[in-house]
Amino acid sequence: MDNVILLENIRKTFRSPMLRIKRTAISDLSLGVRENSIFGLLGPNGAGKTTTLKVILGLVSPDSGTGNVLGKPLGSKSTRARIGFLPEQPYFYGFMTAEKAMMFYGHLAGLDTETIRNRSEKLLSLVGLPIGSHLTLEKYSKGMLQRFGIAQALLNDPDLVIMDEPSSGLDPVGQKEIREIIISLKERGKTVFLSSHQLSEVESVCDSVSIINSGRAVAQGQLDDLLEVKGVSLVTFTGESERAQKVFSPLARKVHTENGKTHVEVDADKVYEIITSGKELGLYLQTVGPFRKTLEDLFMEIVRGQEI
Amino acid sequence: MRNIAFLALNVIADSFRKKIFYVVFLFGLAMLAPSPLLPSFELGLQLEFLRDVSLSLTSLFGAVLAVIVAVAQLPVEIEKKTIYNILSKPVSRLEYYVGKFLGVIATLAIILIVMGIEIILLIYFRLKTFSPIVFEGIFLVFLESCVIAGFCYFLTTFASIPVSVLAAIFFYVLCHVKTGYLYEKLVEDASGALRIIAWSVYYLIPNLENYNVSQQVGYGHGVPFGYVARVFSYALLFTALFIFLGYNVFRRKDL
Ligand SMILES: Nc1ncnc2c1ncn2[C@@H]1O[C@H](COP(=O)(O)OP(=O)(O)OP(=O)(O)O)[C@@H](O)[C@H]1O
Ligand SMILES: [Mg+2]
């Protein structure tokens, strides 16, 4: 599969106009996003996520490095016809109603009035906004604006959807809906590139991620590869025993009991011993599988620069 | 082309929604209405005076509105981040820059046409004469406001709103006093290299006094067509120059 987005050694510094101070927003960032995948860009505040998205869209030009998006160099106008973008803070012309704004953005996207009318009705109801409302966008709540932002990003039926923190400001129902929208985009053959702080959201929708810190990519790859800890298994028993901690500890990496279940993280070669000991303790074996960290563990590990 | 039109129309729609805009606009109209405090003049003089004064006022308001409308574009869109939703669409920076500017120009044209009609109606109701020659003056006021708007719009590609407004006021004053006084002082009195510098500066500053024809219109004979054509090309040249400079800053700007 081809890369829909490819960035190579991108570096971007901002300088304040008055002072001669340079701030490095991204340094030496490389990443590739495969076609028809969901890619998550993660990183702490100020890591350079938004700047990376702006580079991809041609809103800022990198100091050095190259890249291409949908097979064209960075900043190409015709590429943007195939991209949908949801900015970090969705701000629109406050005086327009949702339909008027959809019409305006649709025209700029090169669509004709009839197409815009049809699509905007579908999209507004997809994101749960009222149709035909006289409410202007300046009277929308934060979450409603976010929903509108998502609708306008999908107006041109884009092949690549770029979203800067898609679930920011959304209620739990809205967050679930946006996850469903993202997954359905993938099912329709689209590529989604998103930045997020919602690690559980990323974990549940993304195929690959890149974690950046201080403008550098510190981990990237398929989510499964990143989260799976090689050579470590997780054995789960039903039942609890007061002696579990004492018996398992010499063999296991970590033991914890929760809701009547005992979880044991253990090196793969000691799985049988754990199972035998568990049986002796009167526990019932429930599952044995590869041990996976959560994305949160991985993120903390990387961002704090230490193993947990 | 399509994008330019949509962007320009949006600027017009947006401008006519701003409260500050209406305040200034209505203030301008209100100033025009009672302007002839001239009971004792004979009819011909009244007409001259009325045309002269109302055109001078329009010129001033045209300049003020040019500044207000032009500076309210780029910095506001960048600050409010509405620009991201536009430049992430298949819209080039040139289309954006030119489209918005044409919207500014169109807004000014609409305002000045309304003011022109007001003046003609005012003269008609006071003196029962129809005076379409006013529009010759209005047209030159429009040209002047295009130059001022172009300059402000250029400034806002790198300066903040307050700095741009101050610079615009300075520019306005400089462009109006340059005739006569400045010429004598700088060009004729200077010598050598200084004189060359003074001479270039002199010709690099547009002479906005050329666009003040309220007296000629006041007298009723107006200005010859050749003159209008000349100042028209002059305004076009300067506006295009500012747009060119501004676009070159904006093209590279990080948003
Ligand atoms: N226009 C700008 N001028 C100067 N510095 C900037 C500019 N834009 C971003 N930066 C700096 O670049 C760095 C990265 O910013 P960026 O907005 O990309 O972070 P982010 O990862 O999106 O953070 P967040 O999670 O808070 O959204 C920050 O240090 C920021 O101060
Ligand atoms: Mg950000």
XYZ file of N, CA and C and ligand atoms in Angstrom, chain A residues 50 88 164-165, ligand 2:
13
model
N -0.019 20.077 16.223
C -0.732 21.006 15.349
C 0.191 21.537 14.259
N -7.885 22.693 15.109
C -7.840 22.479 16.556
C -9.013 23.157 17.270
N -7.589 17.625 14.004
C -6.782 18.007 15.149
C -7.662 17.888 16.391
N -7.430 16.871 17.173
C -8.219 16.582 18.371
C -9.719 16.531 18.084
Mg -2.376 21.268 19.049
